[in-house]
JSON list of C-alpha atoms in Angstrom, two decimals:
[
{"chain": "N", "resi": 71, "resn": "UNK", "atom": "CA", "xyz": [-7.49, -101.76, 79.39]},
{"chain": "N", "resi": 72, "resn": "UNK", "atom": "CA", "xyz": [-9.79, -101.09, 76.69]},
{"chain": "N", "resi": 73, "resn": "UNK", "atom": "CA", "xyz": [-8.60, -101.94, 73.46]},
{"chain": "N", "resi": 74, "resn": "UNK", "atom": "CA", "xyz": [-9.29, -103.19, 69.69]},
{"chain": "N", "resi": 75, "resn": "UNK", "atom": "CA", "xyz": [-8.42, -107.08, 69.37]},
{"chain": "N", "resi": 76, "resn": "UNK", "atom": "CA", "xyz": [-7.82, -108.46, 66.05]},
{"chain": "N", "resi": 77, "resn": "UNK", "atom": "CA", "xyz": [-7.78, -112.42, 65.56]},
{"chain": "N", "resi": 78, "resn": "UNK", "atom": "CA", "xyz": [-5.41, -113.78, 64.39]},
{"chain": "N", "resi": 79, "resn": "UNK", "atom": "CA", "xyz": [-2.66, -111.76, 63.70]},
{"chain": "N", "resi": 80, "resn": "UNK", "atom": "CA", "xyz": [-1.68, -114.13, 60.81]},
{"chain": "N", "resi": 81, "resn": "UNK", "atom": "CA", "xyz": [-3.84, -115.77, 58.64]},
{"chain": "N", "resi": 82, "resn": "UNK", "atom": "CA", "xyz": [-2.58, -117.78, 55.44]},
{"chain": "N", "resi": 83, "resn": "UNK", "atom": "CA", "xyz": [-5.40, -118.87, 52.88]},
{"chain": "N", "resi": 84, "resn": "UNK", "atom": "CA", "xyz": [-5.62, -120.84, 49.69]},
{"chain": "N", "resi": 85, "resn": "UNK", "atom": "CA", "xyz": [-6.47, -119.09, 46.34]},
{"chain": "N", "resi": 86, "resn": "UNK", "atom": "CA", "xyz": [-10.04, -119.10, 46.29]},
{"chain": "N", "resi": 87, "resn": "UNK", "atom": "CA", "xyz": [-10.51, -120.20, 49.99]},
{"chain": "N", "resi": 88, "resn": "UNK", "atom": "CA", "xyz": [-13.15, -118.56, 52.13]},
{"chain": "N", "resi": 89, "resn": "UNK", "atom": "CA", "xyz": [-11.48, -116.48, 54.94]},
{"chain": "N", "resi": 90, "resn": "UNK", "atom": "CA", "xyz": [-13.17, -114.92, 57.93]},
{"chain": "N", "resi": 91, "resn": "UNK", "atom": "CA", "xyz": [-11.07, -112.21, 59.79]},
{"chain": "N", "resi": 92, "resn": "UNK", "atom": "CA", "xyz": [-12.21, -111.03, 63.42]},
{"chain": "N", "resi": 93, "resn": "UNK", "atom": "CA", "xyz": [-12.36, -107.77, 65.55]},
{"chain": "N", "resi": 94, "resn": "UNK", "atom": "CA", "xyz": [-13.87, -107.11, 68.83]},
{"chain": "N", "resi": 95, "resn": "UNK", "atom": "CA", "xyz": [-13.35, -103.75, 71.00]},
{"chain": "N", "resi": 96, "resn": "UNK", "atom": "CA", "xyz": [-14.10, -102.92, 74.78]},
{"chain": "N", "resi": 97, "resn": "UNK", "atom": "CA", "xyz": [-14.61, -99.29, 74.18]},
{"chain": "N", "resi": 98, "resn": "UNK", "atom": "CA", "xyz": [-17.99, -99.35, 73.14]},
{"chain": "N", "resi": 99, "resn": "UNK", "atom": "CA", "xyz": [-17.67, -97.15, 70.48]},
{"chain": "N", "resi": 100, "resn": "UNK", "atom": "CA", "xyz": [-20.58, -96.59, 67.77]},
{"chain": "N", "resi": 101, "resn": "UNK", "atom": "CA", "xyz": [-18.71, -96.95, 64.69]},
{"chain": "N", "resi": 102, "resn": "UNK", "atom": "CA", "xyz": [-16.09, -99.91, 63.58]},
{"chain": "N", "resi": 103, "resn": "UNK", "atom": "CA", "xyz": [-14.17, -99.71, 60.53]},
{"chain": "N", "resi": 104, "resn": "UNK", "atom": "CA", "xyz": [-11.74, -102.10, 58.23]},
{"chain": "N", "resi": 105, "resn": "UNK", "atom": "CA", "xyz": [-9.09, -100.98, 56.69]},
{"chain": "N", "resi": 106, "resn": "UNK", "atom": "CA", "xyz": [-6.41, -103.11, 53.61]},
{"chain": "N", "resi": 107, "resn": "UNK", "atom": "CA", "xyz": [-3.14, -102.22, 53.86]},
{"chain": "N", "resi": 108, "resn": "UNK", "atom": "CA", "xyz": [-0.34, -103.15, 51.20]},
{"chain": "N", "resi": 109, "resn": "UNK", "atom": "CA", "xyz": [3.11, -102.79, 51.37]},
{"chain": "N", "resi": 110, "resn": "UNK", "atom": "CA", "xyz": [4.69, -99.65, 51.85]},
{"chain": "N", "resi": 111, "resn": "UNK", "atom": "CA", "xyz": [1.23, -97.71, 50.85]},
{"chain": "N", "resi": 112, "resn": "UNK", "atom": "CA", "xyz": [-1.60, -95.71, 52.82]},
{"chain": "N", "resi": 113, "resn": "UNK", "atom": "CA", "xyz": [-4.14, -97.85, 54.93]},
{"chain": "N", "resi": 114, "resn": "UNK", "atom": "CA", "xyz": [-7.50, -97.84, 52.48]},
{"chain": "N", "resi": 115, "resn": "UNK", "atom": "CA", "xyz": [-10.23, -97.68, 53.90]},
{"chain": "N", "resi": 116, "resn": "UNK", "atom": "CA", "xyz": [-12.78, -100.80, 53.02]},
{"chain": "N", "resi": 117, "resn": "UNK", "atom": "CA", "xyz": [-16.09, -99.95, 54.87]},
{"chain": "N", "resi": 118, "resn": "UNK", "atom": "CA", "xyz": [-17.63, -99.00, 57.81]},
{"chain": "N", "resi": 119, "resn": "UNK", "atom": "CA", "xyz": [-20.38, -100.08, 60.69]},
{"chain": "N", "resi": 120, "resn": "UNK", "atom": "CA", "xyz": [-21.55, -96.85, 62.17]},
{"chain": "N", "resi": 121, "resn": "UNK", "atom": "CA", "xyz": [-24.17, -98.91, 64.71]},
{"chain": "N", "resi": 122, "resn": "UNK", "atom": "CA", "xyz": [-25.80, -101.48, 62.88]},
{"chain": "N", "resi": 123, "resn": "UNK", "atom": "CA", "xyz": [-25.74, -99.26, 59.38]},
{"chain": "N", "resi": 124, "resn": "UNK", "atom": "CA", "xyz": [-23.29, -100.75, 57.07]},
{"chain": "N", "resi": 125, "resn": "UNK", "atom": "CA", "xyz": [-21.37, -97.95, 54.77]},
{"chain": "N", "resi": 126, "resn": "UNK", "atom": "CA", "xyz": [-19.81, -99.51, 51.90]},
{"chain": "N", "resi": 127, "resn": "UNK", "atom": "CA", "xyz": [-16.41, -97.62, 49.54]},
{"chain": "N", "resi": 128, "resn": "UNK", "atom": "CA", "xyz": [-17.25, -97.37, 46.48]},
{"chain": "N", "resi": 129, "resn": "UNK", "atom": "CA", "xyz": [-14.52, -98.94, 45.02]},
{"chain": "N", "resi": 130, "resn": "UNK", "atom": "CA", "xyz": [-14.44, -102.22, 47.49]},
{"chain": "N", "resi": 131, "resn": "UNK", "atom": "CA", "xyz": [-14.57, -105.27, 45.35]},
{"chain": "N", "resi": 132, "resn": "UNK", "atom": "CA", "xyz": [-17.89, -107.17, 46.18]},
{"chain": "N", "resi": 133, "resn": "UNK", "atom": "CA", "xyz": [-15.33, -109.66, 47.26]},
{"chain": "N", "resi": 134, "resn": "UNK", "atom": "CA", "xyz": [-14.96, -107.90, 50.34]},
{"chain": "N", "resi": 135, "resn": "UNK", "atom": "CA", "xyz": [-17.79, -108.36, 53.01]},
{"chain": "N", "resi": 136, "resn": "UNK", "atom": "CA", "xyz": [-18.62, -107.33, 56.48]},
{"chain": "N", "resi": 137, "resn": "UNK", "atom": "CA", "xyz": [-20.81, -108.45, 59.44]},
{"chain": "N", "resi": 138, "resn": "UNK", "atom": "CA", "xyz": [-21.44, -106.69, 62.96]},
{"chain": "N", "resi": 139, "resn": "UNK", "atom": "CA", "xyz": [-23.73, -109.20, 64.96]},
{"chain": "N", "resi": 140, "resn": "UNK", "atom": "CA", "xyz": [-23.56, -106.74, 68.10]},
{"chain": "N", "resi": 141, "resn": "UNK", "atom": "CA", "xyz": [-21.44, -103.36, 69.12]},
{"chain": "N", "resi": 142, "resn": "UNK", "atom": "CA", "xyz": [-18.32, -105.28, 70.73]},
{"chain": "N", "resi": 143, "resn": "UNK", "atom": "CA", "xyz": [-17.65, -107.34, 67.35]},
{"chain": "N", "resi": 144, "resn": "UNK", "atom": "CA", "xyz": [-16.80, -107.14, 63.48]},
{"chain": "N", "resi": 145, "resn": "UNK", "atom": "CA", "xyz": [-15.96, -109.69, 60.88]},
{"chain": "N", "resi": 146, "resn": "UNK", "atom": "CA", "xyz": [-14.03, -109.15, 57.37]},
{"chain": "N", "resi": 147, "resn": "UNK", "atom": "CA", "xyz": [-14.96, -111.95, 54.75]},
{"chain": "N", "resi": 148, "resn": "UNK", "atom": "CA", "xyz": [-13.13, -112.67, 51.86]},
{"chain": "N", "resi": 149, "resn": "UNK", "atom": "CA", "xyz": [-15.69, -114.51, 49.52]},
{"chain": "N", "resi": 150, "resn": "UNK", "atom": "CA", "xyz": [-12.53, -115.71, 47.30]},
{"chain": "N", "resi": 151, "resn": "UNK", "atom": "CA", "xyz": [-9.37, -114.58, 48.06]},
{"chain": "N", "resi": 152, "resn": "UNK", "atom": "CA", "xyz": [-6.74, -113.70, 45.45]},
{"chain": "N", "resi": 153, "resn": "UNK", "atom": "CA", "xyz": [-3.18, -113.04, 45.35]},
{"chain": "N", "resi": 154, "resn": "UNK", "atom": "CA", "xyz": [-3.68, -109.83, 45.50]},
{"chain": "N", "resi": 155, "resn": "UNK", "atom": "CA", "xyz": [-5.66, -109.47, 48.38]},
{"chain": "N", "resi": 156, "resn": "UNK", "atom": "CA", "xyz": [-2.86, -110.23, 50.13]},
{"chain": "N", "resi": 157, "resn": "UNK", "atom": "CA", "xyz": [-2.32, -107.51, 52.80]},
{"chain": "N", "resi": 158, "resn": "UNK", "atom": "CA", "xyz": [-2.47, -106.36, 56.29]},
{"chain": "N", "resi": 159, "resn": "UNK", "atom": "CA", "xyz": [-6.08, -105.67, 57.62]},
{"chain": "N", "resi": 160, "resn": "UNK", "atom": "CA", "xyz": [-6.71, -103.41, 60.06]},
{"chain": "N", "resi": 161, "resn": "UNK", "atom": "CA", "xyz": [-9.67, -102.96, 62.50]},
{"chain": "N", "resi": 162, "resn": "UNK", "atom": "CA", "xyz": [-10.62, -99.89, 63.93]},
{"chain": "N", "resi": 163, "resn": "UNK", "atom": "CA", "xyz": [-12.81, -97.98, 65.90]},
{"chain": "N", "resi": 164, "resn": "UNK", "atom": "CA", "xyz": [-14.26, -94.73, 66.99]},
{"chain": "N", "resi": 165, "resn": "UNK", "atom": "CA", "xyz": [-16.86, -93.33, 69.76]},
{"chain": "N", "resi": 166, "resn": "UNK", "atom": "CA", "xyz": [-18.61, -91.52, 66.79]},
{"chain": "N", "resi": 167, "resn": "UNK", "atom": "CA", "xyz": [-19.10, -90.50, 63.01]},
{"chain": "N", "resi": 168, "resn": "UNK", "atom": "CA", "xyz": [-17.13, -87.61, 62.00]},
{"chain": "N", "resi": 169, "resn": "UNK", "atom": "CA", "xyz": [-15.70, -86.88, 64.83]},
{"chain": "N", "resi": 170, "resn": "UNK", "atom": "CA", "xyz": [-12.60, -87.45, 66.68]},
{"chain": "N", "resi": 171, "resn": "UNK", "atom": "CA", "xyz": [-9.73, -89.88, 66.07]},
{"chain": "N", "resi": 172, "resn": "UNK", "atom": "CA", "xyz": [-9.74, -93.84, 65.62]},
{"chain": "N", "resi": 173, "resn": "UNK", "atom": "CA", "xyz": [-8.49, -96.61, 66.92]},
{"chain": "N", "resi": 174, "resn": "UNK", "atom": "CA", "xyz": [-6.90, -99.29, 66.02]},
{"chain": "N", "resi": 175, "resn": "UNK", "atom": "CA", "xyz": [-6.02, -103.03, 66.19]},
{"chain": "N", "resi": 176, "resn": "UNK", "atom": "CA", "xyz": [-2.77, -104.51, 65.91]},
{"chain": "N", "resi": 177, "resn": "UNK", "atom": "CA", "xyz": [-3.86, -105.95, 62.52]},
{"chain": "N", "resi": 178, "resn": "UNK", "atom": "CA", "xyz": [-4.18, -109.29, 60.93]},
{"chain": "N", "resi": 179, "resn": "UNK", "atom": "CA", "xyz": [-1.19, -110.13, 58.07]},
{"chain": "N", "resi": 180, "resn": "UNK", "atom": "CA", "xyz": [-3.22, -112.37, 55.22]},
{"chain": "N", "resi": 181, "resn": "UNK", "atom": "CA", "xyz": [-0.97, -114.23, 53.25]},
{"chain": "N", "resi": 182, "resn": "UNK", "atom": "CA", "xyz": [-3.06, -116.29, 50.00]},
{"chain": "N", "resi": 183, "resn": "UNK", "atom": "CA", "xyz": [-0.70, -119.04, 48.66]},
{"chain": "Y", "resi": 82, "resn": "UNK", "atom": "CA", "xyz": [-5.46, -90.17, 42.53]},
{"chain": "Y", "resi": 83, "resn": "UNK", "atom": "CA", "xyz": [-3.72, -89.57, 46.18]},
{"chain": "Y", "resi": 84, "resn": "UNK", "atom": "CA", "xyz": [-5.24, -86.62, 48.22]},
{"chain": "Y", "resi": 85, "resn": "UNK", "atom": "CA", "xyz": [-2.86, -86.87, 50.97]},
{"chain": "Y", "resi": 86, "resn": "UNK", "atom": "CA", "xyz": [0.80, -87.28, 50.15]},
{"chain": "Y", "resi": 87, "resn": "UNK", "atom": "CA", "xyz": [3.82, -88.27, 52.50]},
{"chain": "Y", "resi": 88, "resn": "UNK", "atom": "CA", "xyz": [6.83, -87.63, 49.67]},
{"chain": "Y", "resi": 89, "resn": "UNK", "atom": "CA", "xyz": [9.47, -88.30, 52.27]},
{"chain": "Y", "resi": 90, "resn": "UNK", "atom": "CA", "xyz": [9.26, -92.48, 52.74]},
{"chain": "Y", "resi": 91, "resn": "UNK", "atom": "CA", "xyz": [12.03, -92.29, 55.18]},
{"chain": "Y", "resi": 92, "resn": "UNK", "atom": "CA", "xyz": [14.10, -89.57, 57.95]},
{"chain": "Y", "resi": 93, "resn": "UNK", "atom": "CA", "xyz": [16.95, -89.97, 60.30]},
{"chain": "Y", "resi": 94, "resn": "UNK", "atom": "CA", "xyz": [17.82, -87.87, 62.73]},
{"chain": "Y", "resi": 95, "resn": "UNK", "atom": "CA", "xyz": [20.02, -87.69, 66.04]},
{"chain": "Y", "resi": 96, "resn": "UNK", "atom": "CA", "xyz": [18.95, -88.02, 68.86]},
{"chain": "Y", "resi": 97, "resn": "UNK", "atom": "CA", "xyz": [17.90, -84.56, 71.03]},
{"chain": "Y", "resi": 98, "resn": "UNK", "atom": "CA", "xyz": [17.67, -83.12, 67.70]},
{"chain": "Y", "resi": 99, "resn": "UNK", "atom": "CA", "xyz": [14.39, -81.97, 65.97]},
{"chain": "Y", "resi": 100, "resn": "UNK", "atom": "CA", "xyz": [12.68, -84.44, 63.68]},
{"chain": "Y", "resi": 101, "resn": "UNK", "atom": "CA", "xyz": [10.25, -82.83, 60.99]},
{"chain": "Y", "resi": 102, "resn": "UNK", "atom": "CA", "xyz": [7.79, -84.72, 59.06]},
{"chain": "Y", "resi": 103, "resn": "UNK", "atom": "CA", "xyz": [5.78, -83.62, 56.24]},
{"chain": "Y", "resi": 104, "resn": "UNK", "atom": "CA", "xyz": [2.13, -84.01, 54.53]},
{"chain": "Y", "resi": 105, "resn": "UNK", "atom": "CA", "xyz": [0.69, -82.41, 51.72]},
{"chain": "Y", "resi": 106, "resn": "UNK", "atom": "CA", "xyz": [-3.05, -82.58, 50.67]},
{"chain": "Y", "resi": 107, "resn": "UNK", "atom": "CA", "xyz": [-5.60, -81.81, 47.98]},
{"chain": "Y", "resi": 108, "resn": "UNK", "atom": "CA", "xyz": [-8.73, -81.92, 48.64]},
{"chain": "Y", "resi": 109, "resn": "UNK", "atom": "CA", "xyz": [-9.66, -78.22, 50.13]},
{"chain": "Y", "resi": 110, "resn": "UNK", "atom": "CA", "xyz": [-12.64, -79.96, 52.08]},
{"chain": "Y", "resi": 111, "resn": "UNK", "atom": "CA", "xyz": [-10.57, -81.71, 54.99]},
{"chain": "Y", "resi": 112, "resn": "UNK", "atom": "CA", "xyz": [-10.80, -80.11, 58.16]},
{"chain": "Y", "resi": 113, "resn": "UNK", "atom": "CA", "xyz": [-9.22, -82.32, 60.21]},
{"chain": "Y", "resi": 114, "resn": "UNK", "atom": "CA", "xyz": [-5.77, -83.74, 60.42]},
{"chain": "Y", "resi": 115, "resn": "UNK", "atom": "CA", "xyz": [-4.15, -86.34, 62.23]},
{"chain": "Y", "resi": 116, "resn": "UNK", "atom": "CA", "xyz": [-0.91, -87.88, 62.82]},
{"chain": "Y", "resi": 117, "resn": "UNK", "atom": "CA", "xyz": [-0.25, -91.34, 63.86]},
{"chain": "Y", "resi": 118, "resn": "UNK", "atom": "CA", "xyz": [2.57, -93.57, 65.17]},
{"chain": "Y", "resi": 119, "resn": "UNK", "atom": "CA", "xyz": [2.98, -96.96, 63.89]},
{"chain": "Y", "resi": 120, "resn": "UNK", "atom": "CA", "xyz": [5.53, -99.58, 65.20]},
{"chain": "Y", "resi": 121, "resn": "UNK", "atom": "CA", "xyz": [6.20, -103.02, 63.42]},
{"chain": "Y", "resi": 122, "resn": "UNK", "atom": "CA", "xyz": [3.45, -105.32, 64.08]},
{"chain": "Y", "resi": 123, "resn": "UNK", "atom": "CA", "xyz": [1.13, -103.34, 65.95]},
{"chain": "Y", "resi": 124, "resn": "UNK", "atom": "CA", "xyz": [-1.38, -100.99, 64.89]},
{"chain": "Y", "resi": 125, "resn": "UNK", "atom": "CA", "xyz": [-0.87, -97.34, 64.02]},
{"chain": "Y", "resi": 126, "resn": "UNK", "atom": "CA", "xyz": [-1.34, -95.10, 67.64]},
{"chain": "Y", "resi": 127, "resn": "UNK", "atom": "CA", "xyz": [-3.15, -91.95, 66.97]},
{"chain": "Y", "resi": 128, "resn": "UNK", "atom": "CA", "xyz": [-0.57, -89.20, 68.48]},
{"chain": "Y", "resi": 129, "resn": "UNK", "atom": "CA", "xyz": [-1.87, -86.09, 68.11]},
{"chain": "Y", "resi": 130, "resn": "UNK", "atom": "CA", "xyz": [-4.31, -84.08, 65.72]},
{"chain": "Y", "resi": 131, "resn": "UNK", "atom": "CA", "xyz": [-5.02, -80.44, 64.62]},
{"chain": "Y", "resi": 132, "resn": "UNK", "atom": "CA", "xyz": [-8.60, -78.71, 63.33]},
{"chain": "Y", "resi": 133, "resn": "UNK", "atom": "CA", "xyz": [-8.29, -76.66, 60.45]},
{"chain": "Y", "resi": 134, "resn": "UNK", "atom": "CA", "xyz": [-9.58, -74.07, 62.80]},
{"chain": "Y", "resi": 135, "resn": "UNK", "atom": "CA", "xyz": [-5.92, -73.49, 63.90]},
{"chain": "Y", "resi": 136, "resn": "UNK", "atom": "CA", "xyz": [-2.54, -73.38, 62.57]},
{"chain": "Y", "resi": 137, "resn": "UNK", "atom": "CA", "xyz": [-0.10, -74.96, 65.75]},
{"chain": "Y", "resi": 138, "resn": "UNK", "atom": "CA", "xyz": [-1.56, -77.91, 68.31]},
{"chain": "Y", "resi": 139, "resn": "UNK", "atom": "CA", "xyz": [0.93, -78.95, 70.75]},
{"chain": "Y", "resi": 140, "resn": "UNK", "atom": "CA", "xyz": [1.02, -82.39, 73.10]},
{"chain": "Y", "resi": 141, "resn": "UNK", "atom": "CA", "xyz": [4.49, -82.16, 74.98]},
{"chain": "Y", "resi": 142, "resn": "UNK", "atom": "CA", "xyz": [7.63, -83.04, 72.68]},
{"chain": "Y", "resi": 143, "resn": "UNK", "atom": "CA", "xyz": [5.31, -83.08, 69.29]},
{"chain": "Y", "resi": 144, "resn": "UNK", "atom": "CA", "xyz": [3.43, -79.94, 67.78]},
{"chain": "Y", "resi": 145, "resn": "UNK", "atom": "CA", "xyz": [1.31, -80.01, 64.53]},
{"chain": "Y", "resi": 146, "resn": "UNK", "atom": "CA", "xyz": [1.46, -77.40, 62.03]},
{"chain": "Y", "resi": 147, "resn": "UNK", "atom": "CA", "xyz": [-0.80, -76.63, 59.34]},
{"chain": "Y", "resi": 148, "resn": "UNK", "atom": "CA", "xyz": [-0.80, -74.43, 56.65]},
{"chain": "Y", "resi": 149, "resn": "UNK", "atom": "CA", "xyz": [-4.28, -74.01, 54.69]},
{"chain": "Y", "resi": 150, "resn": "UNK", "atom": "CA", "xyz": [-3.29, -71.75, 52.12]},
{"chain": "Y", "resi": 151, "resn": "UNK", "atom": "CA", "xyz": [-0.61, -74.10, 51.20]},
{"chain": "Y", "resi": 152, "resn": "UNK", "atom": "CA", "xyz": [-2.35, -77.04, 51.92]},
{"chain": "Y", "resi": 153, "resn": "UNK", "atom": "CA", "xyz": [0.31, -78.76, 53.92]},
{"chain": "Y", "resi": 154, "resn": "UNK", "atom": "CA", "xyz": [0.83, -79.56, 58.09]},
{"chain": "Y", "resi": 155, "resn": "UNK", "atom": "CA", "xyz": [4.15, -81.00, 59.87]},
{"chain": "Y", "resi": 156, "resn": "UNK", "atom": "CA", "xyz": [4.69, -82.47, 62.43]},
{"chain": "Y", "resi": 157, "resn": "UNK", "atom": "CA", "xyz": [7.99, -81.64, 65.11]},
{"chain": "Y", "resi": 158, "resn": "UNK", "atom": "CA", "xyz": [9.28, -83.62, 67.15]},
{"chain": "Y", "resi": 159, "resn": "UNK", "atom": "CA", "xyz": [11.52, -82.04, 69.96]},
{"chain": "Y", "resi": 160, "resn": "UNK", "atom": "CA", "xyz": [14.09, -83.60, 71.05]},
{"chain": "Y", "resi": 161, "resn": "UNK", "atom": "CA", "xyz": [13.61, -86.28, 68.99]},
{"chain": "Y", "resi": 162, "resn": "UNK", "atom": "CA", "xyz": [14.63, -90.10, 71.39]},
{"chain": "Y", "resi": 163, "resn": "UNK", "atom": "CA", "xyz": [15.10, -93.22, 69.97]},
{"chain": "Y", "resi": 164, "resn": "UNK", "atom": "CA", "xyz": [11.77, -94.98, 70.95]},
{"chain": "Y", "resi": 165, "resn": "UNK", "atom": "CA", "xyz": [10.03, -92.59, 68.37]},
{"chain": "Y", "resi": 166, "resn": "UNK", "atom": "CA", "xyz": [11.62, -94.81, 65.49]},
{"chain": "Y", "resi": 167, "resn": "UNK", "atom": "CA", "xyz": [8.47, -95.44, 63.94]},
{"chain": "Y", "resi": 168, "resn": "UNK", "atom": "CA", "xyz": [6.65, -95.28, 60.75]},
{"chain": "Y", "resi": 169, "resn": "UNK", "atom": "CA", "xyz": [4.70, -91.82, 60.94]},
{"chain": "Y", "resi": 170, "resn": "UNK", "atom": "CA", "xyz": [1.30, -91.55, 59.31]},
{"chain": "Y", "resi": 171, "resn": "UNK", "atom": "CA", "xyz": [-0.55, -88.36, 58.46]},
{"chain": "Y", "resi": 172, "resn": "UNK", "atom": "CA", "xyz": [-4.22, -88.95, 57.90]},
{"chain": "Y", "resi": 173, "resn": "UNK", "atom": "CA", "xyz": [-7.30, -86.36, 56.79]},
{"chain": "Y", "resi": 174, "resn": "UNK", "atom": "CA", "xyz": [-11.00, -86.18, 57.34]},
{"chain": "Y", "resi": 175, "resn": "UNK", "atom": "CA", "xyz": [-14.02, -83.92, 56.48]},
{"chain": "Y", "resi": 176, "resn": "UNK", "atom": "CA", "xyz": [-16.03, -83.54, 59.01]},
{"chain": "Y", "resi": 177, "resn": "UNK", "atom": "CA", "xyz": [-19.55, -84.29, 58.07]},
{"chain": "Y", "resi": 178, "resn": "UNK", "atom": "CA", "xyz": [-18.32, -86.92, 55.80]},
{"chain": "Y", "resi": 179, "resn": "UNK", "atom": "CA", "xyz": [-18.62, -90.11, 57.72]},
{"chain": "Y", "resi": 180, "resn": "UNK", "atom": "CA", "xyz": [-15.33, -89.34, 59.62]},
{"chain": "Y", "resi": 181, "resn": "UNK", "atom": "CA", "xyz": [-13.62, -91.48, 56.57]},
{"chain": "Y", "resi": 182, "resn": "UNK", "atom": "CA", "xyz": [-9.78, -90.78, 57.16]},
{"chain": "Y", "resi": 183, "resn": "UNK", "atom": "CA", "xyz": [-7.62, -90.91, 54.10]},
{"chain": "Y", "resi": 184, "resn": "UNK", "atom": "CA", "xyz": [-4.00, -91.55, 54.86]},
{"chain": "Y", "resi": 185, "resn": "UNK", "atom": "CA", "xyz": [-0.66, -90.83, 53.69]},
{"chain": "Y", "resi": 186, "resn": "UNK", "atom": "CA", "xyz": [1.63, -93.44, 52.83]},
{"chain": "Y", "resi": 187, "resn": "UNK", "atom": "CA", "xyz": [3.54, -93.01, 56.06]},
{"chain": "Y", "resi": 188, "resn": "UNK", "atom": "CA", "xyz": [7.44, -92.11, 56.52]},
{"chain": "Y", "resi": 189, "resn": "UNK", "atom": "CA", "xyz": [9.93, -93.77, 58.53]},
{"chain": "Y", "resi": 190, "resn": "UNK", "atom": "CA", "xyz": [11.17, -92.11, 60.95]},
{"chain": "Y", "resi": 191, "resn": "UNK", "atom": "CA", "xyz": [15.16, -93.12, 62.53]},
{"chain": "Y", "resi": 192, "resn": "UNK", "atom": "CA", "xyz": [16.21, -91.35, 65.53]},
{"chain": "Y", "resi": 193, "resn": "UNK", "atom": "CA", "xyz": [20.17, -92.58, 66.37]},
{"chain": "Y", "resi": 194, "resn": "UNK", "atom": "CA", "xyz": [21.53, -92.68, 69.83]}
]
């Protein structure tokens, strides 16, 4: 089945630890995006890959970066996680820009102790 | 500021009877809405979706409404089984704009046997 992977599903990181979060996706779809979720509120959307262009919120902290070495994968960095970044990330994907609905991973729960 | 807004966190309803969630939004420029389906830890399922083109899309036991002039969409579920006990999101685009969704905060939705 095609899909959107996430690893892991649970990360825990120390304050100020670097932490790498992964997503690959079999539907070769053009566009990958990350999203921070926190408790009880609206997925945010943190950036987006559409192809190799990287498309940055304005209001992501510069703590927040992303790679995409090739169309099936996507990594989240946290340069130094904080209490507060703590959250559920979520992966997703879509065959284009602007059109059509995404889809998404299951998700990776980051806990910062 | 929150352009899409879910006030209801949380609905129960019997089973075989109609469930009714609700979304409001803001900003005049979405064009496209979409519900999705979200059960604990996996990622939200994209259900169904409506173009601001039209006021009713239907897929089966669920049907999107959406009212531009009011600036608000539903979504009905009919009859409502318990495997759609989920957390419900309703998300937003503008076409044009990167395909960015903005989501609500989501509401729970209980269906008992």
């Amino acid at each position: 089945d095609a899909m959107v992977i996430q690893n892991p599903r649970y990360q825990v990181t120390q304050f100020g630890k670097p932490v790498t979060l992964s997503c690959s996706q079999t539907l070769n779809h053009n566009v990958m995006y990350w999203y921070q979720q926190k408790s009880s509120q609206a997925p945010k959307l943190l950036f987006h890959y559409y192809d190799k262009d990287f498309n940055n919120e304005a209001d992501t902290p510069d703590n927040f970066q992303s790679r995409r070495p090739n169309t099936s994968f996507c990594f989240l960095d946290i340069r130094s996680p904080g209490l507060g970044d703590a959250a559920m990330y979520l992966c997703a994907t879509s065959r284009d820009q602007g059109v059509g609905e995404q889809y998404f991973g299951p998700g990776t729960r980051l806990t910062v102790t | 500021d929150q352009q899409v807004k879910q006030n209801s966190p949380s609905l129960s309803v019997q089973e075989g009877r109609i469930s009714i969630l609700n979304c409001d939004y803001t900003n005049s420029m979405f064009d496209y809405f979409l519900w999705y389906k979200k059960y604990p830890a996996e990622g939200p399922t994209f259900l169904i979706s409506i173009s601001s083109i039209k006021d009713k899309n239907e897929d089966g036991r669920f049907t999107v409404f959406l009212n531009k002039s009011a600036k608000h969409l539903s979504l009905h579920i009919v009859p409502s089984q318990p495997g759609d006990s989920a957390v419900y999101f309703c998300a937003a685009s503008a076409r044009g704009n990167t395909g960015k969704l903005i989501f609500g905060q989501g509401t729970t939705l209980q269906v008992k046997p």
